[in-house]
Amino acid sequence: MPRAAVLSGLGAWVPPGTLTNEKLAAELDTSDEWIRTRTGIGRRHIISAGMCTSDLAVEAGRRALESAGAATVDYLLLATTTPDRLCPATGPEVATRLGLGTIPAFDLSAVCSGFLYGLQTGRALVLAGLAESVLVVGAESFSTLVDPEDRNTRPIFGDGAGAVVLRAGHSDEPGALRAVNVHSDGSLAELITVAGGGARARAAGDDRPAHIRMRGRSTFMAAVSHMEAVTRQTVDEVGWQLADVDRVVGHQANVRILHSLVKHLGLPESAAIVHLHAVGNTAAASIPLALHHGVTTGRLGVGHRVVTPAFGAGATWGAAALVWPDVKVLPG
Ligand code: ACO
């Protein structure tokens, strides 16, 4: 049987502090009703003073390792848009704090598709025989990138982390990543940007703050069409029919995107796992957090055929397909 990267552990963690729609409505020109009906979000979790992305990543990573029954792994990949510092990468600190010794550990940045880029990279390491196991973490403190005055973005984003362990196995096992596809299109870069804080701004003497700006309507339309296309591509590659898909665990940006996506795919609304009401858009952490939510609520079960489409800044997009394995998870 061909070698495969097999999902063998899942962990998730969100910081305890919450920011409700009501609290936001007291600070911004918005309302609980607008946020709920236009996005589906009810609250988001926010880091407290002194906490940062590495703290979230360590908590989720520890739970994923415990879920897999693994004391160590060969690589750690941290998907994040909000590293603790511009330099050094946050991955090595996370690996050290998890007691993983001197394993290779690095950050990768593909924003809301970051977890899928992490899965693809981890899978490639396993398929090449360079690793027997990989910890893939998606962790974000997106609350640090929003402009507190911007009603277009502040209600949307939240903080959190999710992680999976991939181990070497066989392609017919539950949990085997049967297909992963990732894409990018830099011509869409202006859809979602953080203009301040990077080399371009420094070189131009531009000292505006690092705040995220999003062209919401255009992003919405691009998200639905690219997530639909990559889901079709991925399902085709596995040899499934769309009707075979039991659960779509998509990037949690907007409940209207998730419902529109499953409708375009000809699937029932109930196929979509929806978790953003409780956490908002957590970018690279979104899919593992939604997987964890699916398992802990019983909406995602052993044997389900799962597809995980995402779309985000870059633009980047992608999807993975697997049959859900019997993984035990700890509370997040
Ligand atoms: N409260 C009240 N009104 C608001 C708010 C708010 N928080 N935000 C915007 N509005 C207003 C706008 O000003 C506008 O008013 P106008 O008609 O008087 O001009 C009106 O609501 C409609 O604005 P739109 O931006 O067209 O609203 P839309 O229905 O498109 O919803 C949203 C905006 C939620 C951002 C949606 O477009 C969306 O979800 N986009 C996709 C997000 C996404 O997929 N992101 C990808 C990943 S993110 C990443 O990679 C980092």
mmCIF file of C-alpha atoms and ligand atoms in Angstrom:
data_model
loop_
_atom_site.group_PDB
_atom_site.id
_atom_site.type_symbol
_atom_site.label_atom_id
_atom_site.label_comp_id
_atom_site.label_asym_id
_atom_site.label_seq_id
_atom_site.Cartn_x
_atom_site.Cartn_y
_atom_site.Cartn_z
ATOM 1 C CA MET A 1 0.000 0.000 0.000
ATOM 2 C CA PRO A 2 1.445 3.466 -0.870
ATOM 3 C CA ARG A 3 2.949 5.542 1.937
ATOM 4 C CA ALA A 4 0.769 8.418 3.213
ATOM 5 C CA ALA A 5 0.729 11.122 5.860
ATOM 6 C CA VAL A 6 -1.945 10.132 8.369
ATOM 7 C CA LEU A 7 -3.676 12.504 10.791
ATOM 8 C CA SER A 8 -3.164 10.862 14.182
ATOM 9 C CA GLY A 9 -3.746 13.656 16.717
ATOM 10 C CA LEU A 10 -5.762 16.869 17.006
ATOM 11 C CA GLY A 11 -5.537 19.701 19.538
ATOM 12 C CA ALA A 12 -7.096 23.137 19.905
ATOM 13 C CA TRP A 13 -6.949 26.038 22.299
ATOM 14 C CA VAL A 14 -8.480 29.504 22.523
ATOM 15 C CA PRO A 15 -7.545 32.112 25.115
ATOM 16 C CA PRO A 16 -10.122 32.538 27.896
ATOM 17 C CA GLY A 17 -10.902 36.229 27.254
ATOM 18 C CA THR A 18 -13.944 36.875 25.059
ATOM 19 C CA LEU A 19 -15.138 39.901 23.122
ATOM 20 C CA THR A 20 -18.890 39.794 22.527
ATOM 21 C CA ASN A 21 -20.817 41.578 19.787
ATOM 22 C CA GLU A 22 -22.549 43.622 22.475
ATOM 23 C CA LYS A 23 -19.233 44.894 23.783
ATOM 24 C CA LEU A 24 -18.086 45.763 20.245
ATOM 25 C CA ALA A 25 -21.360 47.591 19.599
ATOM 26 C CA ALA A 26 -20.630 49.744 22.629
ATOM 27 C CA GLU A 27 -17.292 50.787 21.088
ATOM 28 C CA LEU A 28 -17.961 50.859 17.328
ATOM 29 C CA ASP A 29 -20.730 51.955 14.975
ATOM 30 C CA THR A 30 -22.099 48.409 14.648
ATOM 31 C CA SER A 31 -24.660 46.077 16.243
ATOM 32 C CA ASP A 32 -25.027 42.485 17.375
ATOM 33 C CA GLU A 33 -27.764 42.121 14.750
ATOM 34 C CA TRP A 34 -25.521 43.344 11.853
ATOM 35 C CA ILE A 35 -22.589 41.146 12.868
ATOM 36 C CA ARG A 36 -24.727 38.035 13.369
ATOM 37 C CA THR A 37 -26.745 38.349 10.176
ATOM 38 C CA ARG A 38 -23.856 39.450 7.901
ATOM 39 C CA THR A 39 -21.166 37.114 9.312
ATOM 40 C CA GLY A 40 -22.653 34.565 11.752
ATOM 41 C CA ILE A 41 -20.175 35.603 14.457
ATOM 42 C CA GLY A 42 -21.422 35.960 18.044
ATOM 43 C CA ARG A 43 -18.142 36.368 19.929
ATOM 44 C CA ARG A 44 -14.421 35.912 19.508
ATOM 45 C CA HIS A 45 -11.637 34.951 21.941
ATOM 46 C CA ILE A 46 -8.909 37.520 22.475
ATOM 47 C CA ILE A 47 -5.469 37.187 24.072
ATOM 48 C CA SER A 48 -4.926 39.028 27.329
ATOM 49 C CA ALA A 49 -2.022 41.381 28.025
ATOM 50 C CA GLY A 50 1.281 39.514 28.044
ATOM 51 C CA MET A 51 -0.011 36.576 25.981
ATOM 52 C CA CYS A 52 1.028 35.985 22.368
ATOM 53 C CA THR A 53 0.859 33.565 19.475
ATOM 54 C CA SER A 54 3.501 31.170 20.860
ATOM 55 C CA ASP A 55 1.385 30.689 24.009
ATOM 56 C CA LEU A 56 -1.610 29.645 21.910
ATOM 57 C CA ALA A 57 0.541 27.390 19.704
ATOM 58 C CA VAL A 58 2.100 25.611 22.706
ATOM 59 C CA GLU A 59 -1.313 24.863 24.238
ATOM 60 C CA ALA A 60 -2.759 23.493 20.986
ATOM 61 C CA GLY A 61 0.460 21.644 20.122
ATOM 62 C CA ARG A 62 0.602 19.961 23.532
ATOM 63 C CA ARG A 63 -2.980 18.758 23.157
ATOM 64 C CA ALA A 64 -2.318 17.426 19.635
ATOM 65 C CA LEU A 65 0.744 15.488 20.818
ATOM 66 C CA GLU A 66 -1.254 14.029 23.704
ATOM 67 C CA SER A 67 -4.129 13.170 21.354
ATOM 68 C CA ALA A 68 -1.652 11.296 19.114
ATOM 69 C CA GLY A 69 0.074 9.642 22.081
ATOM 70 C CA ALA A 70 3.341 11.073 20.719
ATOM 71 C CA ALA A 71 6.176 12.284 22.945
ATOM 72 C CA THR A 72 8.036 13.813 20.035
ATOM 73 C CA VAL A 73 7.911 14.490 16.284
ATOM 74 C CA ASP A 74 10.527 15.000 13.552
ATOM 75 C CA TYR A 75 9.411 18.481 12.403
ATOM 76 C CA LEU A 76 7.275 21.346 13.695
ATOM 77 C CA LEU A 77 5.574 23.673 11.201
ATOM 78 C CA LEU A 78 3.856 26.778 12.536
ATOM 79 C CA ALA A 79 1.385 28.448 10.182
ATOM 80 C CA THR A 80 0.855 32.014 11.348
ATOM 81 C CA THR A 81 0.413 35.563 10.092
ATOM 82 C CA THR A 82 0.995 36.927 13.572
ATOM 83 C CA PRO A 83 4.365 35.610 14.765
ATOM 84 C CA ASP A 84 5.512 36.863 18.168
ATOM 85 C CA ARG A 85 8.280 38.855 16.464
ATOM 86 C CA LEU A 86 9.390 39.599 12.900
ATOM 87 C CA CYS A 87 12.626 37.835 13.775
ATOM 88 C CA PRO A 88 13.282 35.121 14.856
ATOM 89 C CA ALA A 89 10.525 32.780 13.704
ATOM 90 C CA THR A 90 8.142 31.611 16.441
ATOM 91 C CA GLY A 91 8.280 27.888 15.540
ATOM 92 C CA PRO A 92 11.615 27.169 17.256
ATOM 93 C CA GLU A 93 10.391 28.664 20.550
ATOM 94 C CA VAL A 94 7.207 26.579 20.339
ATOM 95 C CA ALA A 95 9.248 23.415 19.692
ATOM 96 C CA THR A 96 11.519 24.134 22.655
ATOM 97 C CA ARG A 97 8.616 24.861 24.996
ATOM 98 C CA LEU A 98 6.973 21.592 23.899
ATOM 99 C CA GLY A 99 10.164 19.731 24.841
ATOM 100 C CA LEU A 100 10.827 18.652 21.251
ATOM 101 C CA GLY A 101 14.589 19.193 21.468
ATOM 102 C CA THR A 102 16.425 20.538 18.428
ATOM 103 C CA ILE A 103 14.050 19.343 15.709
ATOM 104 C CA PRO A 104 13.651 21.557 12.616
ATOM 105 C CA ALA A 105 10.908 24.098 13.318
ATOM 106 C CA PHE A 106 9.820 26.993 11.152
ATOM 107 C CA ASP A 107 6.988 29.419 10.417
ATOM 108 C CA LEU A 108 5.017 29.530 7.227
ATOM 109 C CA SER A 109 2.739 32.321 6.174
ATOM 110 C CA ALA A 110 -0.288 31.802 3.935
ATOM 111 C CA VAL A 111 -2.821 33.640 6.136
ATOM 112 C CA CYS A 112 -6.207 31.866 6.164
ATOM 113 C CA SER A 113 -4.886 29.001 4.005
ATOM 114 C CA GLY A 114 -1.807 28.623 6.205
ATOM 115 C CA PHE A 115 -2.954 25.415 7.849
ATOM 116 C CA LEU A 116 -3.436 23.780 4.446
ATOM 117 C CA TYR A 117 0.021 24.927 3.320
ATOM 118 C CA GLY A 118 1.295 23.379 6.558
ATOM 119 C CA LEU A 119 -0.506 20.105 5.853
ATOM 120 C CA GLN A 120 0.894 20.005 2.325
ATOM 121 C CA THR A 121 4.451 20.686 3.536
ATOM 122 C CA GLY A 122 4.188 18.160 6.374
ATOM 123 C CA ARG A 123 2.727 15.595 4.003
ATOM 124 C CA ALA A 124 5.547 16.191 1.515
ATOM 125 C CA LEU A 125 8.147 15.606 4.247
ATOM 126 C CA VAL A 126 6.462 12.313 5.176
ATOM 127 C CA LEU A 127 6.023 11.180 1.560
ATOM 128 C CA ALA A 128 9.675 11.987 0.794
ATOM 129 C CA GLY A 129 10.750 9.837 3.736
ATOM 130 C CA LEU A 130 12.363 12.840 5.462
ATOM 131 C CA ALA A 131 10.039 12.625 8.473
ATOM 132 C CA GLU A 132 8.063 9.910 10.246
ATOM 133 C CA SER A 133 5.944 12.465 12.093
ATOM 134 C CA VAL A 134 5.217 16.183 11.842
ATOM 135 C CA LEU A 135 3.383 18.580 14.147
ATOM 136 C CA VAL A 136 1.451 21.156 12.098
ATOM 137 C CA VAL A 137 0.177 24.084 14.153
ATOM 138 C CA GLY A 138 -1.990 27.007 13.029
ATOM 139 C CA ALA A 139 -1.920 29.812 15.602
ATOM 140 C CA GLU A 140 -2.971 33.435 15.387
ATOM 141 C CA SER A 141 -3.349 36.546 17.490
ATOM 142 C CA PHE A 142 -5.273 38.419 14.817
ATOM 143 C CA SER A 143 -6.629 40.836 17.407
ATOM 144 C CA THR A 144 -3.157 42.430 17.250
ATOM 145 C CA LEU A 145 -3.600 43.251 13.535
ATOM 146 C CA VAL A 146 -7.025 44.881 13.641
ATOM 147 C CA ASP A 147 -7.545 48.601 13.856
ATOM 148 C CA PRO A 148 -9.696 49.028 16.989
ATOM 149 C CA GLU A 149 -11.613 51.781 15.163
ATOM 150 C CA ASP A 150 -12.355 49.757 11.993
ATOM 151 C CA ARG A 151 -15.826 48.235 11.963
ATOM 152 C CA ASN A 152 -15.038 46.437 8.691
ATOM 153 C CA THR A 153 -12.457 44.139 10.272
ATOM 154 C CA ARG A 154 -12.511 44.265 14.073
ATOM 155 C CA PRO A 155 -15.790 42.301 14.440
ATOM 156 C CA ILE A 156 -14.498 39.541 12.189
ATOM 157 C CA PHE A 157 -11.209 38.347 13.594
ATOM 158 C CA GLY A 158 -10.359 36.375 16.740
ATOM 159 C CA ASP A 159 -7.399 34.604 18.356
ATOM 160 C CA GLY A 160 -6.773 30.878 18.789
ATOM 161 C CA ALA A 161 -4.745 27.849 17.776
ATOM 162 C CA GLY A 162 -5.233 24.344 16.436
ATOM 163 C CA ALA A 163 -2.764 21.580 15.662
ATOM 164 C CA VAL A 164 -2.540 18.123 14.165
ATOM 165 C CA VAL A 165 0.067 15.382 14.251
ATOM 166 C CA LEU A 166 0.803 13.676 10.947
ATOM 167 C CA ARG A 167 2.548 10.292 11.040
ATOM 168 C CA ALA A 168 3.732 7.986 8.288
ATOM 169 C CA GLY A 169 1.182 5.322 7.371
ATOM 170 C CA HIS A 170 -0.720 3.873 4.454
ATOM 171 C CA SER A 171 -3.025 5.510 1.949
ATOM 172 C CA ASP A 172 -5.999 3.268 2.770
ATOM 173 C CA GLU A 173 -6.000 4.075 6.509
ATOM 174 C CA PRO A 174 -8.600 6.420 8.007
ATOM 175 C CA GLY A 175 -6.866 9.758 8.562
ATOM 176 C CA ALA A 176 -4.602 9.406 5.497
ATOM 177 C CA LEU A 177 -4.430 12.715 3.613
ATOM 178 C CA ARG A 178 -5.895 11.377 0.389
ATOM 179 C CA ALA A 179 -5.336 14.654 -1.469
ATOM 180 C CA VAL A 180 -4.133 18.157 -0.618
ATOM 181 C CA ASN A 181 -4.184 21.031 -3.114
ATOM 182 C CA VAL A 182 -2.900 24.538 -2.519
ATOM 183 C CA HIS A 183 -2.841 27.539 -4.869
ATOM 184 C CA SER A 184 -1.952 31.220 -4.943
ATOM 185 C CA ASP A 185 -2.576 34.293 -7.099
ATOM 186 C CA GLY A 186 -0.524 37.363 -6.246
ATOM 187 C CA SER A 187 -2.604 39.512 -8.575
ATOM 188 C CA LEU A 188 -5.259 39.398 -5.832
ATOM 189 C CA ALA A 189 -2.876 40.683 -3.144
ATOM 190 C CA GLU A 190 -4.771 43.939 -2.654
ATOM 191 C CA LEU A 191 -7.927 42.170 -1.449
ATOM 192 C CA ILE A 192 -6.548 41.824 2.089
ATOM 193 C CA THR A 193 -3.413 43.647 3.184
ATOM 194 C CA VAL A 194 -1.458 44.823 6.202
ATOM 195 C CA ALA A 195 0.421 47.694 4.576
ATOM 196 C CA GLY A 196 2.296 48.951 7.635
ATOM 197 C CA GLY A 197 5.112 47.164 9.413
ATOM 198 C CA GLY A 198 6.782 45.326 6.517
ATOM 199 C CA ALA A 199 9.932 45.924 4.486
ATOM 200 C CA ARG A 200 7.995 47.793 1.781
ATOM 201 C CA ALA A 201 6.728 50.305 4.336
ATOM 202 C CA ARG A 202 10.111 50.626 6.074
ATOM 203 C CA ALA A 203 11.911 51.206 2.763
ATOM 204 C CA ALA A 204 9.407 53.933 1.896
ATOM 205 C CA GLY A 205 9.649 55.573 5.324
ATOM 206 C CA ASP A 206 5.956 54.765 5.811
ATOM 207 C CA ASP A 207 5.327 54.399 9.536
ATOM 208 C CA ARG A 208 1.594 53.738 9.540
ATOM 209 C CA PRO A 209 0.544 51.011 11.999
ATOM 210 C CA ALA A 210 0.272 47.347 11.010
ATOM 211 C CA HIS A 211 -3.507 47.180 10.592
ATOM 212 C CA ILE A 212 -5.390 44.771 8.384
ATOM 213 C CA ARG A 213 -7.641 46.160 5.642
ATOM 214 C CA MET A 214 -10.019 44.000 3.629
ATOM 215 C CA ARG A 215 -12.151 44.550 0.525
ATOM 216 C CA GLY A 216 -14.968 42.506 1.995
ATOM 217 C CA ARG A 217 -17.380 42.129 -0.902
ATOM 218 C CA SER A 218 -14.710 41.158 -3.498
ATOM 219 C CA THR A 219 -13.052 38.812 -1.010
ATOM 220 C CA PHE A 220 -16.395 37.153 -0.344
ATOM 221 C CA MET A 221 -16.960 36.421 -4.040
ATOM 222 C CA ALA A 222 -13.401 35.207 -4.623
ATOM 223 C CA ALA A 223 -13.611 32.978 -1.522
ATOM 224 C CA VAL A 224 -16.752 31.185 -2.671
ATOM 225 C CA SER A 225 -15.531 30.592 -6.232
ATOM 226 C CA HIS A 226 -11.997 29.463 -5.340
ATOM 227 C CA MET A 227 -13.146 27.263 -2.452
ATOM 228 C CA GLU A 228 -15.700 25.638 -4.726
ATOM 229 C CA ALA A 229 -13.115 25.009 -7.464
ATOM 230 C CA VAL A 230 -10.484 23.564 -5.129
ATOM 231 C CA THR A 231 -13.072 21.356 -3.408
ATOM 232 C CA ARG A 232 -14.100 19.944 -6.771
ATOM 233 C CA GLN A 233 -10.429 19.436 -7.744
ATOM 234 C CA THR A 234 -9.636 17.668 -4.469
ATOM 235 C CA VAL A 235 -12.714 15.422 -4.455
ATOM 236 C CA ASP A 236 -11.998 14.459 -8.077
ATOM 237 C CA GLU A 237 -8.394 13.611 -7.261
ATOM 238 C CA VAL A 238 -9.480 11.190 -4.519
ATOM 239 C CA GLY A 239 -11.992 9.577 -6.853
ATOM 240 C CA TRP A 240 -15.053 10.555 -4.788
ATOM 241 C CA GLN A 241 -18.268 12.070 -6.106
ATOM 242 C CA LEU A 242 -19.360 15.348 -4.467
ATOM 243 C CA ALA A 243 -22.377 13.494 -3.076
ATOM 244 C CA ASP A 244 -19.942 11.211 -1.182
ATOM 245 C CA VAL A 245 -18.714 14.146 0.957
ATOM 246 C CA ASP A 246 -20.165 13.988 4.484
ATOM 247 C CA ARG A 247 -18.589 17.100 6.003
ATOM 248 C CA VAL A 248 -17.157 20.336 4.628
ATOM 249 C CA VAL A 249 -14.886 21.775 7.307
ATOM 250 C CA GLY A 250 -14.124 25.065 5.580
ATOM 251 C CA HIS A 251 -12.250 28.164 6.645
ATOM 252 C CA GLN A 252 -14.481 30.012 9.123
ATOM 253 C CA ALA A 253 -14.666 33.533 7.653
ATOM 254 C CA ASN A 254 -18.396 34.034 7.226
ATOM 255 C CA VAL A 255 -21.334 31.648 7.656
ATOM 256 C CA ARG A 256 -22.785 33.008 4.413
ATOM 257 C CA ILE A 257 -19.616 31.917 2.571
ATOM 258 C CA LEU A 258 -19.889 28.401 4.063
ATOM 259 C CA HIS A 259 -23.576 28.051 3.187
ATOM 260 C CA SER A 260 -23.088 29.468 -0.296
ATOM 261 C CA LEU A 261 -20.184 27.066 -0.840
ATOM 262 C CA VAL A 262 -22.116 23.912 0.088
ATOM 263 C CA LYS A 263 -25.053 25.110 -2.013
ATOM 264 C CA HIS A 264 -22.775 25.554 -5.058
ATOM 265 C CA LEU A 265 -21.436 22.047 -4.409
ATOM 266 C CA GLY A 266 -24.964 20.608 -4.295
ATOM 267 C CA LEU A 267 -24.582 19.534 -0.665
ATOM 268 C CA PRO A 268 -27.024 20.136 2.210
ATOM 269 C CA GLU A 269 -26.334 23.033 4.608
ATOM 270 C CA SER A 270 -25.933 20.427 7.352
ATOM 271 C CA ALA A 271 -22.727 19.208 5.645
ATOM 272 C CA ALA A 272 -20.942 22.427 6.690
ATOM 273 C CA ILE A 273 -19.313 22.477 10.117
ATOM 274 C CA VAL A 274 -19.853 25.987 11.513
ATOM 275 C CA HIS A 275 -17.775 27.161 14.454
ATOM 276 C CA LEU A 276 -17.285 30.860 13.769
ATOM 277 C CA HIS A 277 -20.225 31.897 15.968
ATOM 278 C CA ALA A 278 -17.961 31.169 18.963
ATOM 279 C CA VAL A 279 -14.495 32.168 17.706
ATOM 280 C CA GLY A 280 -14.761 34.422 14.625
ATOM 281 C CA ASN A 281 -12.189 34.180 11.855
ATOM 282 C CA THR A 282 -8.967 32.801 13.358
ATOM 283 C CA ALA A 283 -7.072 32.636 10.019
ATOM 284 C CA ALA A 284 -4.515 29.768 10.084
ATOM 285 C CA ALA A 285 -6.100 28.311 13.240
ATOM 286 C CA SER A 286 -9.584 28.205 11.752
ATOM 287 C CA ILE A 287 -9.702 24.732 10.176
ATOM 288 C CA PRO A 288 -8.125 22.743 13.052
ATOM 289 C CA LEU A 289 -10.357 24.641 15.503
ATOM 290 C CA ALA A 290 -13.397 23.728 13.377
ATOM 291 C CA LEU A 291 -12.272 20.086 13.171
ATOM 292 C CA HIS A 292 -11.968 20.059 16.964
ATOM 293 C CA HIS A 293 -15.412 21.647 17.321
ATOM 294 C CA GLY A 294 -16.829 19.011 14.953
ATOM 295 C CA VAL A 295 -15.381 16.129 16.976
ATOM 296 C CA THR A 296 -16.330 17.490 20.409
ATOM 297 C CA THR A 297 -19.918 18.248 19.334
ATOM 298 C CA GLY A 298 -20.325 14.881 17.580
ATOM 299 C CA ARG A 299 -20.915 16.604 14.199
ATOM 300 C CA LEU A 300 -17.734 15.046 12.791
ATOM 301 C CA GLY A 301 -17.460 11.304 13.298
ATOM 302 C CA VAL A 302 -15.239 8.358 12.477
ATOM 303 C CA GLY A 303 -15.605 7.353 8.832
ATOM 304 C CA HIS A 304 -16.957 10.688 7.590
ATOM 305 C CA ARG A 305 -15.518 11.800 4.253
ATOM 306 C CA VAL A 306 -14.194 15.269 4.922
ATOM 307 C CA VAL A 307 -13.018 18.145 2.711
ATOM 308 C CA THR A 308 -11.400 21.287 4.183
ATOM 309 C CA PRO A 309 -11.420 24.240 1.733
ATOM 310 C CA ALA A 310 -9.914 27.617 2.666
ATOM 311 C CA PHE A 311 -9.318 30.987 1.009
ATOM 312 C CA GLY A 312 -7.312 33.895 2.349
ATOM 313 C CA ALA A 313 -4.994 36.796 1.788
ATOM 314 C CA GLY A 314 -2.316 36.396 -0.852
ATOM 315 C CA ALA A 315 -4.582 35.321 -2.371
ATOM 316 C CA THR A 316 -4.031 31.735 -1.286
ATOM 317 C CA TRP A 317 -6.461 28.855 -1.240
ATOM 318 C CA GLY A 318 -6.521 25.094 -0.901
ATOM 319 C CA ALA A 319 -8.263 21.991 0.398
ATOM 320 C CA ALA A 320 -7.470 18.589 1.875
ATOM 321 C CA ALA A 321 -9.550 15.392 1.766
ATOM 322 C CA LEU A 322 -9.500 12.551 4.270
ATOM 323 C CA VAL A 323 -11.690 9.946 5.913
ATOM 324 C CA TRP A 324 -12.035 10.998 9.536
ATOM 325 C CA PRO A 325 -10.030 8.714 11.863
ATOM 326 C CA ASP A 326 -10.673 7.636 15.460
ATOM 327 C CA VAL A 327 -8.743 10.374 17.293
ATOM 328 C CA LYS A 328 -9.359 11.184 20.956
ATOM 329 C CA VAL A 329 -9.342 14.894 21.664
ATOM 330 C CA LEU A 330 -8.966 16.912 24.850
ATOM 331 C CA PRO A 331 -11.160 19.945 25.560
ATOM 332 C CA GLY A 332 -9.863 23.115 23.845
HETATM 333 N N1 ACO B 1 -21.498 47.061 11.312
HETATM 334 C C1 ACO B 1 -22.432 47.746 10.638
HETATM 335 N N2 ACO B 1 -22.342 48.029 9.326
HETATM 336 C C2 ACO B 1 -21.212 47.619 8.692
HETATM 337 C C3 ACO B 1 -20.190 46.918 9.347
HETATM 338 C C4 ACO B 1 -20.355 46.653 10.710
HETATM 339 N N3 ACO B 1 -19.438 45.961 11.433
HETATM 340 N N4 ACO B 1 -19.219 46.645 8.452
HETATM 341 C C5 ACO B 1 -19.610 47.161 7.288
HETATM 342 N N5 ACO B 1 -20.820 47.749 7.428
HETATM 343 C C6 ACO B 1 -21.618 48.436 6.428
HETATM 344 C C7 ACO B 1 -20.783 48.998 5.305
HETATM 345 O O1 ACO B 1 -20.268 50.264 5.625
HETATM 346 C C8 ACO B 1 -21.800 49.066 4.181
HETATM 347 O O2 ACO B 1 -22.592 50.227 4.362
HETATM 348 P P1 ACO B 1 -23.107 51.055 3.076
HETATM 349 O O3 ACO B 1 -23.975 50.097 2.316
HETATM 350 O O4 ACO B 1 -23.829 52.194 3.706
HETATM 351 O O5 ACO B 1 -21.868 51.438 2.321
HETATM 352 C C9 ACO B 1 -22.694 47.857 4.431
HETATM 353 O O6 ACO B 1 -22.490 47.482 5.816
HETATM 354 C C10 ACO B 1 -22.359 46.675 3.552
HETATM 355 O O7 ACO B 1 -20.928 46.510 3.563
HETATM 356 P P2 ACO B 1 -20.251 45.301 2.817
HETATM 357 O O8 ACO B 1 -18.767 45.348 3.051
HETATM 358 O O9 ACO B 1 -20.727 45.260 1.415
HETATM 359 O O10 ACO B 1 -20.889 44.107 3.674
HETATM 360 P P3 ACO B 1 -20.901 42.571 3.371
HETATM 361 O O11 ACO B 1 -22.271 42.073 3.417
HETATM 362 O O12 ACO B 1 -20.059 42.223 2.173
HETATM 363 O O13 ACO B 1 -20.174 41.991 4.658
HETATM 364 C C11 ACO B 1 -17.997 41.125 5.268
HETATM 365 C C12 ACO B 1 -18.840 42.378 4.956
HETATM 366 C C13 ACO B 1 -18.580 40.474 6.505
HETATM 367 C C14 ACO B 1 -16.573 41.535 5.523
HETATM 368 C C15 ACO B 1 -18.079 40.140 4.088
HETATM 369 O O14 ACO B 1 -17.865 40.849 2.886
HETATM 370 C C16 ACO B 1 -17.110 39.024 4.177
HETATM 371 O O15 ACO B 1 -17.261 38.124 4.980
HETATM 372 N N6 ACO B 1 -16.112 38.992 3.279
HETATM 373 C C17 ACO B 1 -15.203 37.867 3.130
HETATM 374 C C18 ACO B 1 -14.246 37.675 4.275
HETATM 375 C C19 ACO B 1 -13.274 36.561 3.931
HETATM 376 O O16 ACO B 1 -13.591 35.578 3.306
HETATM 377 N N7 ACO B 1 -12.025 36.726 4.274
HETATM 378 C C20 ACO B 1 -11.045 35.747 3.822
HETATM 379 C C21 ACO B 1 -10.090 35.403 4.747
HETATM 380 S S1 ACO B 1 -9.520 36.721 5.751
HETATM 381 C C22 ACO B 1 -7.805 36.667 5.669
HETATM 382 O O17 ACO B 1 -7.234 36.064 4.829
HETATM 383 C C23 ACO B 1 -7.051 37.446 6.658
#
